[in-house]
C-alpha cells in the first residue's frame, strides 16, 4: 500500500476525498479518514455509522450499487489549530441521468494529527430550505 499523504490543510484532504468519490474508490476514500476508531458518518438516509469498518463497508456498497457524481460547494469554514469544520452543499447525479438529486447539506469535521489533517466526521442530510424561508419570514422580536 502506498504511503498516506500528509495533508497540510483541511481543504487539501477535502479535495482528495471528493476525487476518491469521483473515482468510486472506497479504499482510497478511507485513507483520508482519521485512523481513530471514533469516526462518524451519517448518510442522507439518516443511517448513522461509527468506526472505520462500517464506514468503509457503506462506501464500498454505495460504489458497487450506483454510479454517482457529486458536485459540491463550500458554504462556510471554521478552523482552529487542530480542528476544522466545513459546511457544504452537494448535488448528486446518478449514472447518466442529467437530473440532479438534492441538494444535501454536508458538514465535515477535520482533525490535525501526526499525519496532517484527516476527516473524523461527515454528516449529510437533505436540505430543507422551506423551513428556513418560513423562519426568516417570522418577526425577530418578541412582544
PDB file of C-alpha atoms in Angstrom:
ATOM      1  CA  UNK A   1       0.000   0.000   0.000  1.00  0.00           C
ATOM      2  CA  UNK A   2       1.296   3.438  -0.832  1.00  0.00           C
ATOM      3  CA  UNK A   3       2.059   5.926   1.909  1.00  0.00           C
ATOM      4  CA  UNK A   4      -0.781   8.082   3.190  1.00  0.00           C
ATOM      5  CA  UNK A   5      -0.253  11.697   2.173  1.00  0.00           C
ATOM      6  CA  UNK A   6       0.238  14.239   4.951  1.00  0.00           C
ATOM      7  CA  UNK A   7      -2.363  16.887   4.140  1.00  0.00           C
ATOM      8  CA  UNK A   8      -1.296  20.357   5.227  1.00  0.00           C
ATOM      9  CA  UNK A   9      -4.806  21.848   5.063  1.00  0.00           C
ATOM     10  CA  UNK A  10      -8.355  20.615   5.569  1.00  0.00           C
ATOM     11  CA  UNK A  11      -9.135  21.862   2.051  1.00  0.00           C
ATOM     12  CA  UNK A  12      -6.487  19.534   0.592  1.00  0.00           C
ATOM     13  CA  UNK A  13      -7.938  16.450   2.289  1.00  0.00           C
ATOM     14  CA  UNK A  14     -11.457  17.514   1.281  1.00  0.00           C
ATOM     15  CA  UNK A  15     -10.423  17.821  -2.356  1.00  0.00           C
ATOM     16  CA  UNK A  16      -8.780  14.371  -2.239  1.00  0.00           C
ATOM     17  CA  UNK A  17     -11.912  12.961  -0.562  1.00  0.00           C
ATOM     18  CA  UNK A  18     -14.126  14.164  -3.434  1.00  0.00           C
ATOM     19  CA  UNK A  19     -11.611  12.878  -6.004  1.00  0.00           C
ATOM     20  CA  UNK A  20     -11.874   9.417  -4.400  1.00  0.00           C
ATOM     21  CA  UNK A  21     -15.671   9.623  -4.616  1.00  0.00           C
ATOM     22  CA  UNK A  22     -15.415  10.570  -8.297  1.00  0.00           C
ATOM     23  CA  UNK A  23     -13.174   7.526  -8.833  1.00  0.00           C
ATOM     24  CA  UNK A  24     -15.611   5.281  -6.886  1.00  0.00           C
ATOM     25  CA  UNK A  25     -12.655   4.112  -4.801  1.00  0.00           C
ATOM     26  CA  UNK A  26     -13.615   3.197  -1.228  1.00  0.00           C
ATOM     27  CA  UNK A  27     -10.072   2.067  -0.379  1.00  0.00           C
ATOM     28  CA  UNK A  28      -8.580   5.435  -1.279  1.00  0.00           C
ATOM     29  CA  UNK A  29     -11.503   7.295   0.303  1.00  0.00           C
ATOM     30  CA  UNK A  30     -10.808   5.649   3.655  1.00  0.00           C
ATOM     31  CA  UNK A  31      -7.174   6.810   3.570  1.00  0.00           C
ATOM     32  CA  UNK A  32      -8.479  10.341   4.151  1.00  0.00           C
ATOM     33  CA  UNK A  33     -10.335   9.449   7.330  1.00  0.00           C
ATOM     34  CA  UNK A  34      -8.524   9.537  10.643  1.00  0.00           C
ATOM     35  CA  UNK A  35      -7.137   6.242  11.920  1.00  0.00           C
ATOM     36  CA  UNK A  36      -9.141   6.825  15.105  1.00  0.00           C
ATOM     37  CA  UNK A  37     -11.969   4.356  15.727  1.00  0.00           C
ATOM     38  CA  UNK A  38     -14.245   7.152  16.983  1.00  0.00           C
ATOM     39  CA  UNK A  39     -15.297   8.129  13.453  1.00  0.00           C
ATOM     40  CA  UNK A  40     -18.838   9.064  12.492  1.00  0.00           C
ATOM     41  CA  UNK A  41     -20.584   9.133   9.121  1.00  0.00           C
ATOM     42  CA  UNK A  42     -24.266   9.949   8.654  1.00  0.00           C
ATOM     43  CA  UNK A  43     -25.553   9.380   5.139  1.00  0.00           C
ATOM     44  CA  UNK A  44     -28.528  11.373   3.759  1.00  0.00           C
ATOM     45  CA  UNK A  45     -30.797   8.414   4.553  1.00  0.00           C
ATOM     46  CA  UNK A  46     -30.129   9.055   8.235  1.00  0.00           C
ATOM     47  CA  UNK A  47     -28.061   5.921   8.734  1.00  0.00           C
ATOM     48  CA  UNK A  48     -25.506   6.598  11.484  1.00  0.00           C
ATOM     49  CA  UNK A  49     -22.240   4.703  11.067  1.00  0.00           C
ATOM     50  CA  UNK A  50     -19.400   4.589  13.563  1.00  0.00           C
ATOM     51  CA  UNK A  51     -15.902   3.234  13.132  1.00  0.00           C
ATOM     52  CA  UNK A  52     -13.734   2.624  10.115  1.00  0.00           C
ATOM     53  CA  UNK A  53     -15.113  -0.800   9.189  1.00  0.00           C
ATOM     54  CA  UNK A  54     -18.768   0.239   8.958  1.00  0.00           C
ATOM     55  CA  UNK A  55     -17.970   3.490   7.145  1.00  0.00           C
ATOM     56  CA  UNK A  56     -15.758   1.643   4.659  1.00  0.00           C
ATOM     57  CA  UNK A  57     -18.407  -1.004   4.025  1.00  0.00           C
ATOM     58  CA  UNK A  58     -21.084   1.637   3.423  1.00  0.00           C
ATOM     59  CA  UNK A  59     -18.995   3.465   0.803  1.00  0.00           C
ATOM     60  CA  UNK A  60     -17.951   0.196  -0.823  1.00  0.00           C
ATOM     61  CA  UNK A  61     -21.629  -0.756  -1.083  1.00  0.00           C
ATOM     62  CA  UNK A  62     -22.594   2.653  -2.491  1.00  0.00           C
ATOM     63  CA  UNK A  63     -19.904   2.465  -5.173  1.00  0.00           C
ATOM     64  CA  UNK A  64     -20.836  -1.134  -6.050  1.00  0.00           C
ATOM     65  CA  UNK A  65     -24.529  -0.366  -6.478  1.00  0.00           C
ATOM     66  CA  UNK A  66     -24.587   3.070  -8.135  1.00  0.00           C
ATOM     67  CA  UNK A  67     -22.560   5.239 -10.436  1.00  0.00           C
ATOM     68  CA  UNK A  68     -22.703   8.663  -8.897  1.00  0.00           C
ATOM     69  CA  UNK A  69     -21.159  12.033  -9.438  1.00  0.00           C
ATOM     70  CA  UNK A  70     -21.144  14.760  -6.816  1.00  0.00           C
ATOM     71  CA  UNK A  71     -20.882  18.484  -7.273  1.00  0.00           C
ATOM     72  CA  UNK A  72     -20.085  20.364  -4.095  1.00  0.00           C
ATOM     73  CA  UNK A  73     -19.813  23.942  -2.945  1.00  0.00           C
ATOM     74  CA  UNK A  74     -18.311  25.165   0.296  1.00  0.00           C
ATOM     75  CA  UNK A  75     -20.637  27.488   2.184  1.00  0.00           C
ATOM     76  CA  UNK A  76     -18.628  28.155   5.346  1.00  0.00           C
ATOM     77  CA  UNK A  77     -15.401  27.076   7.036  1.00  0.00           C
ATOM     78  CA  UNK A  78     -14.162  27.409  10.593  1.00  0.00           C
ATOM     79  CA  UNK A  79     -10.609  26.433  11.503  1.00  0.00           C
ATOM     80  CA  UNK A  80      -8.575  26.293  14.675  1.00  0.00           C
ATOM     81  CA  UNK A  81      -5.115  24.887  15.257  1.00  0.00           C
ATOM     82  CA  UNK A  82      -6.221  21.223  15.423  1.00  0.00           C
ATOM     83  CA  UNK A  83      -9.851  21.183  14.266  1.00  0.00           C
ATOM     84  CA  UNK A  84     -11.740  22.465  11.252  1.00  0.00           C
ATOM     85  CA  UNK A  85     -15.401  22.361  10.275  1.00  0.00           C
ATOM     86  CA  UNK A  86     -16.621  22.765   6.696  1.00  0.00           C
ATOM     87  CA  UNK A  87     -20.267  23.233   5.750  1.00  0.00           C
ATOM     88  CA  UNK A  88     -21.096  22.428   2.126  1.00  0.00           C
ATOM     89  CA  UNK A  89     -23.891  21.671  -0.288  1.00  0.00           C
ATOM     90  CA  UNK A  90     -23.803  18.642  -2.559  1.00  0.00           C
ATOM     91  CA  UNK A  91     -25.765  17.804  -5.669  1.00  0.00           C
ATOM     92  CA  UNK A  92     -25.863  14.140  -6.676  1.00  0.00           C
ATOM     93  CA  UNK A  93     -26.143  12.807 -10.223  1.00  0.00           C
ATOM     94  CA  UNK A  94     -26.845   9.095 -10.704  1.00  0.00           C
ATOM     95  CA  UNK A  95     -25.361   7.244 -13.691  1.00  0.00           C
ATOM     96  CA  UNK A  96     -26.144   9.107 -16.928  1.00  0.00           C
ATOM     97  CA  UNK A  97     -29.293  10.748 -15.552  1.00  0.00           C
ATOM     98  CA  UNK A  98     -28.921  14.516 -16.054  1.00  0.00           C
ATOM     99  CA  UNK A  99     -31.487  15.243 -13.311  1.00  0.00           C
ATOM    100  CA  UNK A 100     -29.870  16.371 -10.076  1.00  0.00           C
ATOM    101  CA  UNK A 101     -30.757  14.930  -6.679  1.00  0.00           C
ATOM    102  CA  UNK A 102     -30.510  17.115  -3.635  1.00  0.00           C
ATOM    103  CA  UNK A 103     -29.283  19.465  -2.587  1.00  0.00           C
ATOM    104  CA  UNK A 104     -27.747  17.996   0.519  1.00  0.00           C
ATOM    105  CA  UNK A 105     -26.256  19.903   3.398  1.00  0.00           C
ATOM    106  CA  UNK A 106     -22.971  18.315   4.401  1.00  0.00           C
ATOM    107  CA  UNK A 107     -20.762  19.032   7.379  1.00  0.00           C
ATOM    108  CA  UNK A 108     -17.210  17.693   7.530  1.00  0.00           C
ATOM    109  CA  UNK A 109     -15.131  17.758  10.711  1.00  0.00           C
ATOM    110  CA  UNK A 110     -11.353  17.522  10.340  1.00  0.00           C
ATOM    111  CA  UNK A 111      -8.671  16.977  12.970  1.00  0.00           C
ATOM    112  CA  UNK A 112      -4.961  17.635  12.595  1.00  0.00           C
ATOM    113  CA  UNK A 113      -2.733  14.842  13.855  1.00  0.00           C
ATOM    114  CA  UNK A 114       0.564  13.105  13.159  1.00  0.00           C
ATOM    115  CA  UNK A 115      -0.365  12.537   9.507  1.00  0.00           C
ATOM    116  CA  UNK A 116      -1.722  16.019   8.862  1.00  0.00           C
ATOM    117  CA  UNK A 117      -5.422  16.769   8.506  1.00  0.00           C
ATOM    118  CA  UNK A 118      -7.922  13.893   8.389  1.00  0.00           C
ATOM    119  CA  UNK A 119     -11.693  13.568   8.285  1.00  0.00           C
ATOM    120  CA  UNK A 120     -13.285  12.431  11.567  1.00  0.00           C
ATOM    121  CA  UNK A 121     -16.972  13.095  10.897  1.00  0.00           C
ATOM    122  CA  UNK A 122     -19.222  13.520   7.865  1.00  0.00           C
ATOM    123  CA  UNK A 123     -22.905  14.326   8.232  1.00  0.00           C
ATOM    124  CA  UNK A 124     -25.048  14.647   5.109  1.00  0.00           C
ATOM    125  CA  UNK A 125     -28.762  15.377   5.120  1.00  0.00           C
ATOM    126  CA  UNK A 126     -31.360  16.608   2.647  1.00  0.00           C
ATOM    127  CA  UNK A 127     -31.564  20.393   2.515  1.00  0.00           C
ATOM    128  CA  UNK A 128     -34.933  21.759   3.520  1.00  0.00           C
ATOM    129  CA  UNK A 129     -34.773  25.459   2.845  1.00  0.00           C
ATOM    130  CA  UNK A 130     -38.558  25.722   3.125  1.00  0.00           C
ATOM    131  CA  UNK A 131     -38.232  25.738   6.907  1.00  0.00           C
ATOM    132  CA  UNK A 132     -35.515  28.398   6.731  1.00  0.00           C
ATOM    133  CA  UNK A 133     -37.659  30.608   4.488  1.00  0.00           C
ATOM    134  CA  UNK A 134     -40.509  30.278   6.980  1.00  0.00           C
ATOM    135  CA  UNK A 135     -38.196  31.149   9.882  1.00  0.00           C
ATOM    136  CA  UNK A 136     -36.818  34.162   8.016  1.00  0.00           C
ATOM    137  CA  UNK A 137     -40.375  35.455   7.428  1.00  0.00           C
ATOM    138  CA  UNK A 138     -41.261  35.427  11.133  1.00  0.00           C
ATOM    139  CA  UNK A 139     -40.768  38.582  13.182  1.00  0.00           C
ATOM    140  CA  UNK A 140     -37.485  38.607  15.098  1.00  0.00           C
ATOM    141  CA  UNK A 141     -38.801  40.443  18.148  1.00  0.00           C
ATOM    142  CA  UNK A 142     -40.877  39.085  20.993  1.00  0.00           C
ATOM    143  CA  UNK A 143     -43.853  41.071  22.329  1.00  0.00           C
TER     144      UNK A 143
END
